[in-house]
Amino acid sequence: MNEQEAAAALREIHGLRQSCGDERQLAALDDLATILEECAAISGSYLWFAGD
């Protein structure tokens, strides 16, 4: 995911928060938002996901 894709994903976080069922899910979403913000802020950066 490049910085433009990270910025687009970040805009979807608010809607996703409304569908979270518990505090663990909210915490994970907050962590994801932090990582997406960092990626979106740095031109030429990429965010890679590995695993399930």
PDB file of N, CA, C and O in Angstrom:
ATOM      1  N   MET A   1       0.856  -1.145   0.000  1.00  0.00           N
ATOM      2  CA  MET A   1       0.000   0.000   0.000  1.00  0.00           C
ATOM      3  C   MET A   1       0.917   1.227   0.000  1.00  0.00           C
ATOM      4  O   MET A   1       1.790   1.349   0.852  1.00  0.00           O
ATOM      5  N   ASN A   2       0.723   2.117  -0.963  1.00  0.00           N
ATOM      6  CA  ASN A   2       1.535   3.333  -0.998  1.00  0.00           C
ATOM      7  C   ASN A   2       0.864   4.438  -0.172  1.00  0.00           C
ATOM      8  O   ASN A   2      -0.182   4.224   0.437  1.00  0.00           O
ATOM      9  N   GLU A   3       1.480   5.616  -0.163  1.00  0.00           N
ATOM     10  CA  GLU A   3       0.955   6.679   0.707  1.00  0.00           C
ATOM     11  C   GLU A   3      -0.442   7.159   0.297  1.00  0.00           C
ATOM     12  O   GLU A   3      -1.248   7.515   1.153  1.00  0.00           O
ATOM     13  N   GLN A   4      -0.765   7.131  -0.996  1.00  0.00           N
ATOM     14  CA  GLN A   4      -2.111   7.526  -1.425  1.00  0.00           C
ATOM     15  C   GLN A   4      -3.150   6.501  -0.981  1.00  0.00           C
ATOM     16  O   GLN A   4      -4.247   6.861  -0.554  1.00  0.00           O
ATOM     17  N   GLU A   5      -2.815   5.231  -1.102  1.00  0.00           N
ATOM     18  CA  GLU A   5      -3.730   4.171  -0.674  1.00  0.00           C
ATOM     19  C   GLU A   5      -3.904   4.188   0.848  1.00  0.00           C
ATOM     20  O   GLU A   5      -5.002   3.957   1.353  1.00  0.00           O
ATOM     21  N   ALA A   6      -2.825   4.484   1.567  1.00  0.00           N
ATOM     22  CA  ALA A   6      -2.912   4.586   3.033  1.00  0.00           C
ATOM     23  C   ALA A   6      -3.832   5.734   3.429  1.00  0.00           C
ATOM     24  O   ALA A   6      -4.637   5.598   4.356  1.00  0.00           O
ATOM     25  N   ALA A   7      -3.742   6.850   2.732  1.00  0.00           N
ATOM     26  CA  ALA A   7      -4.606   7.992   3.027  1.00  0.00           C
ATOM     27  C   ALA A   7      -6.073   7.641   2.762  1.00  0.00           C
ATOM     28  O   ALA A   7      -6.955   8.015   3.538  1.00  0.00           O
ATOM     29  N   ALA A   8      -6.334   6.910   1.689  1.00  0.00           N
ATOM     30  CA  ALA A   8      -7.705   6.497   1.380  1.00  0.00           C
ATOM     31  C   ALA A   8      -8.227   5.543   2.446  1.00  0.00           C
ATOM     32  O   ALA A   8      -9.374   5.654   2.888  1.00  0.00           O
ATOM     33  N   ALA A   9      -7.403   4.596   2.866  1.00  0.00           N
ATOM     34  CA  ALA A   9      -7.815   3.647   3.909  1.00  0.00           C
ATOM     35  C   ALA A   9      -8.062   4.374   5.225  1.00  0.00           C
ATOM     36  O   ALA A   9      -8.994   4.039   5.962  1.00  0.00           O
ATOM     37  N   LEU A  10      -7.262   5.364   5.502  1.00  0.00           N
ATOM     38  CA  LEU A  10      -7.413   6.135   6.742  1.00  0.00           C
ATOM     39  C   LEU A  10      -8.773   6.828   6.795  1.00  0.00           C
ATOM     40  O   LEU A  10      -9.388   6.926   7.863  1.00  0.00           O
ATOM     41  N   ARG A  11      -9.267   7.270   5.659  1.00  0.00           N
ATOM     42  CA  ARG A  11     -10.578   7.932   5.616  1.00  0.00           C
ATOM     43  C   ARG A  11     -11.712   6.967   5.952  1.00  0.00           C
ATOM     44  O   ARG A  11     -12.807   7.399   6.319  1.00  0.00           O
ATOM     45  N   GLU A  12     -11.474   5.668   5.857  1.00  0.00           N
ATOM     46  CA  GLU A  12     -12.504   4.670   6.151  1.00  0.00           C
ATOM     47  C   GLU A  12     -12.517   4.233   7.619  1.00  0.00           C
ATOM     48  O   GLU A  12     -13.425   3.507   8.040  1.00  0.00           O
ATOM     49  N   ILE A  13     -11.543   4.670   8.383  1.00  0.00           N
ATOM     50  CA  ILE A  13     -11.418   4.239   9.781  1.00  0.00           C
ATOM     51  C   ILE A  13     -12.653   4.606  10.596  1.00  0.00           C
ATOM     52  O   ILE A  13     -13.134   3.801  11.397  1.00  0.00           O
ATOM     53  N   HIS A  14     -13.186   5.801  10.424  1.00  0.00           N
ATOM     54  CA  HIS A  14     -14.337   6.237  11.222  1.00  0.00           C
ATOM     55  C   HIS A  14     -15.512   5.266  11.068  1.00  0.00           C
ATOM     56  O   HIS A  14     -16.114   4.852  12.054  1.00  0.00           O
ATOM     57  N   GLY A  15     -15.822   4.894   9.857  1.00  0.00           N
ATOM     58  CA  GLY A  15     -16.916   3.958   9.623  1.00  0.00           C
ATOM     59  C   GLY A  15     -16.645   2.591  10.218  1.00  0.00           C
ATOM     60  O   GLY A  15     -17.554   1.928  10.720  1.00  0.00           O
ATOM     61  N   LEU A  16     -15.409   2.172  10.171  1.00  0.00           N
ATOM     62  CA  LEU A  16     -15.053   0.882  10.735  1.00  0.00           C
ATOM     63  C   LEU A  16     -15.169   0.883  12.263  1.00  0.00           C
ATOM     64  O   LEU A  16     -15.542  -0.122  12.859  1.00  0.00           O
ATOM     65  N   ARG A  17     -14.853   2.003  12.895  1.00  0.00           N
ATOM     66  CA  ARG A  17     -14.963   2.095  14.360  1.00  0.00           C
ATOM     67  C   ARG A  17     -16.395   1.820  14.811  1.00  0.00           C
ATOM     68  O   ARG A  17     -16.603   1.222  15.856  1.00  0.00           O
ATOM     69  N   GLN A  18     -17.360   2.242  14.035  1.00  0.00           N
ATOM     70  CA  GLN A  18     -18.765   2.058  14.416  1.00  0.00           C
ATOM     71  C   GLN A  18     -19.176   0.588  14.398  1.00  0.00           C
ATOM     72  O   GLN A  18     -20.129   0.209  15.074  1.00  0.00           O
ATOM     73  N   SER A  19     -18.456  -0.235  13.643  1.00  0.00           N
ATOM     74  CA  SER A  19     -18.827  -1.647  13.565  1.00  0.00           C
ATOM     75  C   SER A  19     -17.992  -2.542  14.482  1.00  0.00           C
ATOM     76  O   SER A  19     -18.182  -3.753  14.486  1.00  0.00           O
ATOM     77  N   CYS A  20     -17.082  -1.955  15.248  1.00  0.00           N
ATOM     78  CA  CYS A  20     -16.270  -2.738  16.181  1.00  0.00           C
ATOM     79  C   CYS A  20     -17.118  -3.187  17.362  1.00  0.00           C
ATOM     80  O   CYS A  20     -17.915  -2.422  17.895  1.00  0.00           O
ATOM     81  N   GLY A  21     -16.887  -4.422  17.774  1.00  0.00           N
ATOM     82  CA  GLY A  21     -17.696  -5.003  18.835  1.00  0.00           C
ATOM     83  C   GLY A  21     -17.116  -4.918  20.222  1.00  0.00           C
ATOM     84  O   GLY A  21     -17.847  -5.053  21.204  1.00  0.00           O
ATOM     85  N   ASP A  22     -15.812  -4.708  20.342  1.00  0.00           N
ATOM     86  CA  ASP A  22     -15.226  -4.678  21.679  1.00  0.00           C
ATOM     87  C   ASP A  22     -13.971  -3.802  21.702  1.00  0.00           C
ATOM     88  O   ASP A  22     -13.531  -3.290  20.674  1.00  0.00           O
ATOM     89  N   GLU A  23     -13.402  -3.657  22.892  1.00  0.00           N
ATOM     90  CA  GLU A  23     -12.241  -2.789  23.073  1.00  0.00           C
ATOM     91  C   GLU A  23     -11.004  -3.291  22.333  1.00  0.00           C
ATOM     92  O   GLU A  23     -10.190  -2.490  21.872  1.00  0.00           O
ATOM     93  N   ARG A  24     -10.841  -4.610  22.220  1.00  0.00           N
ATOM     94  CA  ARG A  24      -9.686  -5.150  21.502  1.00  0.00           C
ATOM     95  C   ARG A  24      -9.730  -4.760  20.033  1.00  0.00           C
ATOM     96  O   ARG A  24      -8.708  -4.410  19.442  1.00  0.00           O
ATOM     97  N   GLN A  25     -10.908  -4.816  19.443  1.00  0.00           N
ATOM     98  CA  GLN A  25     -11.050  -4.427  18.038  1.00  0.00           C
ATOM     99  C   GLN A  25     -10.779  -2.934  17.873  1.00  0.00           C
ATOM    100  O   GLN A  25     -10.127  -2.526  16.912  1.00  0.00           O
ATOM    101  N   LEU A  26     -11.280  -2.135  18.795  1.00  0.00           N
ATOM    102  CA  LEU A  26     -11.035  -0.688  18.727  1.00  0.00           C
ATOM    103  C   LEU A  26      -9.548  -0.377  18.872  1.00  0.00           C
ATOM    104  O   LEU A  26      -9.014   0.483  18.162  1.00  0.00           O
ATOM    105  N   ALA A  27      -8.877  -1.081  19.777  1.00  0.00           N
ATOM    106  CA  ALA A  27      -7.449  -0.862  19.973  1.00  0.00           C
ATOM    107  C   ALA A  27      -6.670  -1.231  18.714  1.00  0.00           C
ATOM    108  O   ALA A  27      -5.745  -0.512  18.314  1.00  0.00           O
ATOM    109  N   ALA A  28      -7.029  -2.341  18.083  1.00  0.00           N
ATOM    110  CA  ALA A  28      -6.363  -2.755  16.848  1.00  0.00           C
ATOM    111  C   ALA A  28      -6.600  -1.737  15.737  1.00  0.00           C
ATOM    112  O   ALA A  28      -5.683  -1.409  14.977  1.00  0.00           O
ATOM    113  N   LEU A  29      -7.801  -1.218  15.656  1.00  0.00           N
ATOM    114  CA  LEU A  29      -8.125  -0.214  14.642  1.00  0.00           C
ATOM    115  C   LEU A  29      -7.357   1.079  14.898  1.00  0.00           C
ATOM    116  O   LEU A  29      -6.872   1.710  13.962  1.00  0.00           O
ATOM    117  N   ASP A  30      -7.213   1.461  16.162  1.00  0.00           N
ATOM    118  CA  ASP A  30      -6.424   2.645  16.500  1.00  0.00           C
ATOM    119  C   ASP A  30      -4.961   2.454  16.113  1.00  0.00           C
ATOM    120  O   ASP A  30      -4.328   3.377  15.598  1.00  0.00           O
ATOM    121  N   ASP A  31      -4.421   1.250  16.344  1.00  0.00           N
ATOM    122  CA  ASP A  31      -3.045   0.954  15.947  1.00  0.00           C
ATOM    123  C   ASP A  31      -2.893   1.047  14.431  1.00  0.00           C
ATOM    124  O   ASP A  31      -1.918   1.618  13.930  1.00  0.00           O
ATOM    125  N   LEU A  32      -3.860   0.501  13.721  1.00  0.00           N
ATOM    126  CA  LEU A  32      -3.834   0.572  12.261  1.00  0.00           C
ATOM    127  C   LEU A  32      -3.885   2.022  11.788  1.00  0.00           C
ATOM    128  O   LEU A  32      -3.153   2.414  10.877  1.00  0.00           O
ATOM    129  N   ALA A  33      -4.728   2.823  12.410  1.00  0.00           N
ATOM    130  CA  ALA A  33      -4.837   4.237  12.033  1.00  0.00           C
ATOM    131  C   ALA A  33      -3.510   4.954  12.215  1.00  0.00           C
ATOM    132  O   ALA A  33      -3.108   5.758  11.367  1.00  0.00           O
ATOM    133  N   THR A  34      -2.811   4.656  13.286  1.00  0.00           N
ATOM    134  CA  THR A  34      -1.508   5.276  13.533  1.00  0.00           C
ATOM    135  C   THR A  34      -0.519   4.926  12.432  1.00  0.00           C
ATOM    136  O   THR A  34       0.186   5.794  11.906  1.00  0.00           O
ATOM    137  N   ILE A  35      -0.489   3.660  12.054  1.00  0.00           N
ATOM    138  CA  ILE A  35       0.427   3.211  11.006  1.00  0.00           C
ATOM    139  C   ILE A  35       0.045   3.831   9.662  1.00  0.00           C
ATOM    140  O   ILE A  35       0.904   4.265   8.897  1.00  0.00           O
ATOM    141  N   LEU A  36      -1.245   3.885   9.372  1.00  0.00           N
ATOM    142  CA  LEU A  36      -1.700   4.490   8.117  1.00  0.00           C
ATOM    143  C   LEU A  36      -1.352   5.975   8.068  1.00  0.00           C
ATOM    144  O   LEU A  36      -0.954   6.481   7.013  1.00  0.00           O
ATOM    145  N   GLU A  37      -1.506   6.676   9.183  1.00  0.00           N
ATOM    146  CA  GLU A  37      -1.155   8.103   9.243  1.00  0.00           C
ATOM    147  C   GLU A  37       0.319   8.310   8.929  1.00  0.00           C
ATOM    148  O   GLU A  37       0.678   9.227   8.180  1.00  0.00           O
ATOM    149  N   GLU A  38       1.167   7.472   9.512  1.00  0.00           N
ATOM    150  CA  GLU A  38       2.605   7.584   9.262  1.00  0.00           C
ATOM    151  C   GLU A  38       2.932   7.330   7.797  1.00  0.00           C
ATOM    152  O   GLU A  38       3.720   8.063   7.203  1.00  0.00           O
ATOM    153  N   CYS A  39       2.334   6.325   7.217  1.00  0.00           N
ATOM    154  CA  CYS A  39       2.579   6.014   5.815  1.00  0.00           C
ATOM    155  C   CYS A  39       2.069   7.140   4.912  1.00  0.00           C
ATOM    156  O   CYS A  39       2.760   7.554   3.981  1.00  0.00           O
ATOM    157  N   ALA A  40       0.878   7.628   5.196  1.00  0.00           N
ATOM    158  CA  ALA A  40       0.280   8.683   4.367  1.00  0.00           C
ATOM    159  C   ALA A  40       1.084   9.980   4.423  1.00  0.00           C
ATOM    160  O   ALA A  40       1.076  10.758   3.470  1.00  0.00           O
ATOM    161  N   ALA A  41       1.788  10.207   5.513  1.00  0.00           N
ATOM    162  CA  ALA A  41       2.514  11.460   5.705  1.00  0.00           C
ATOM    163  C   ALA A  41       3.872  11.486   5.006  1.00  0.00           C
ATOM    164  O   ALA A  41       4.462  12.554   4.851  1.00  0.00           O
ATOM    165  N   ILE A  42       4.369  10.328   4.563  1.00  0.00           N
ATOM    166  CA  ILE A  42       5.713  10.260   3.996  1.00  0.00           C
ATOM    167  C   ILE A  42       5.620   9.884   2.520  1.00  0.00           C
ATOM    168  O   ILE A  42       5.259   8.760   2.173  1.00  0.00           O
ATOM    169  N   SER A  43       5.943  10.834   1.684  1.00  0.00           N
ATOM    170  CA  SER A  43       5.902  10.607   0.240  1.00  0.00           C
ATOM    171  C   SER A  43       6.857   9.482  -0.151  1.00  0.00           C
ATOM    172  O   SER A  43       7.989   9.421   0.319  1.00  0.00           O
ATOM    173  N   GLY A  44       6.373   8.568  -0.982  1.00  0.00           N
ATOM    174  CA  GLY A  44       7.179   7.455  -1.449  1.00  0.00           C
ATOM    175  C   GLY A  44       7.223   6.276  -0.501  1.00  0.00           C
ATOM    176  O   GLY A  44       7.932   5.318  -0.755  1.00  0.00           O
ATOM    177  N   SER A  45       6.459   6.339   0.570  1.00  0.00           N
ATOM    178  CA  SER A  45       6.480   5.227   1.537  1.00  0.00           C
ATOM    179  C   SER A  45       5.493   4.138   1.144  1.00  0.00           C
ATOM    180  O   SER A  45       4.568   4.354   0.369  1.00  0.00           O
ATOM    181  N   TYR A  46       5.716   2.967   1.707  1.00  0.00           N
ATOM    182  CA  TYR A  46       4.850   1.812   1.495  1.00  0.00           C
ATOM    183  C   TYR A  46       4.570   1.135   2.807  1.00  0.00           C
ATOM    184  O   TYR A  46       5.408   1.120   3.702  1.00  0.00           O
ATOM    185  N   LEU A  47       3.397   0.563   2.922  1.00  0.00           N
ATOM    186  CA  LEU A  47       3.005  -0.233   4.079  1.00  0.00           C
ATOM    187  C   LEU A  47       2.720  -1.636   3.575  1.00  0.00           C
ATOM    188  O   LEU A  47       1.913  -1.830   2.678  1.00  0.00           O
ATOM    189  N   TRP A  48       3.431  -2.604   4.151  1.00  0.00           N
ATOM    190  CA  TRP A  48       3.279  -3.997   3.742  1.00  0.00           C
ATOM    191  C   TRP A  48       2.654  -4.786   4.862  1.00  0.00           C
ATOM    192  O   TRP A  48       3.008  -4.637   6.020  1.00  0.00           O
ATOM    193  N   PHE A  49       1.723  -5.652   4.513  1.00  0.00           N
ATOM    194  CA  PHE A  49       1.080  -6.560   5.466  1.00  0.00           C
ATOM    195  C   PHE A  49       1.529  -7.973   5.137  1.00  0.00           C
ATOM    196  O   PHE A  49       1.515  -8.380   3.981  1.00  0.00           O
ATOM    197  N   ALA A  50       1.913  -8.709   6.157  1.00  0.00           N
ATOM    198  CA  ALA A  50       2.331 -10.102   5.974  1.00  0.00           C
ATOM    199  C   ALA A  50       1.504 -10.991   6.893  1.00  0.00           C
ATOM    200  O   ALA A  50       1.271 -10.653   8.039  1.00  0.00           O
ATOM    201  N   GLY A  51       1.020 -12.077   6.368  1.00  0.00           N
ATOM    202  CA  GLY A  51       0.259 -13.009   7.173  1.00  0.00           C
ATOM    203  C   GLY A  51      -1.215 -12.997   6.807  1.00  0.00           C
ATOM    204  O   GLY A  51      -1.635 -12.524   5.774  1.00  0.00           O
ATOM    205  N   ASP A  52      -2.004 -13.525   7.733  1.00  0.00           N
ATOM    206  CA  ASP A  52      -3.440 -13.681   7.515  1.00  0.00           C
ATOM    207  C   ASP A  52      -4.166 -12.363   7.560  1.00  0.00           C
ATOM    208  O   ASP A  52      -3.996 -11.539   8.338  1.00  0.00           O
TER     209      ASP A  52
END
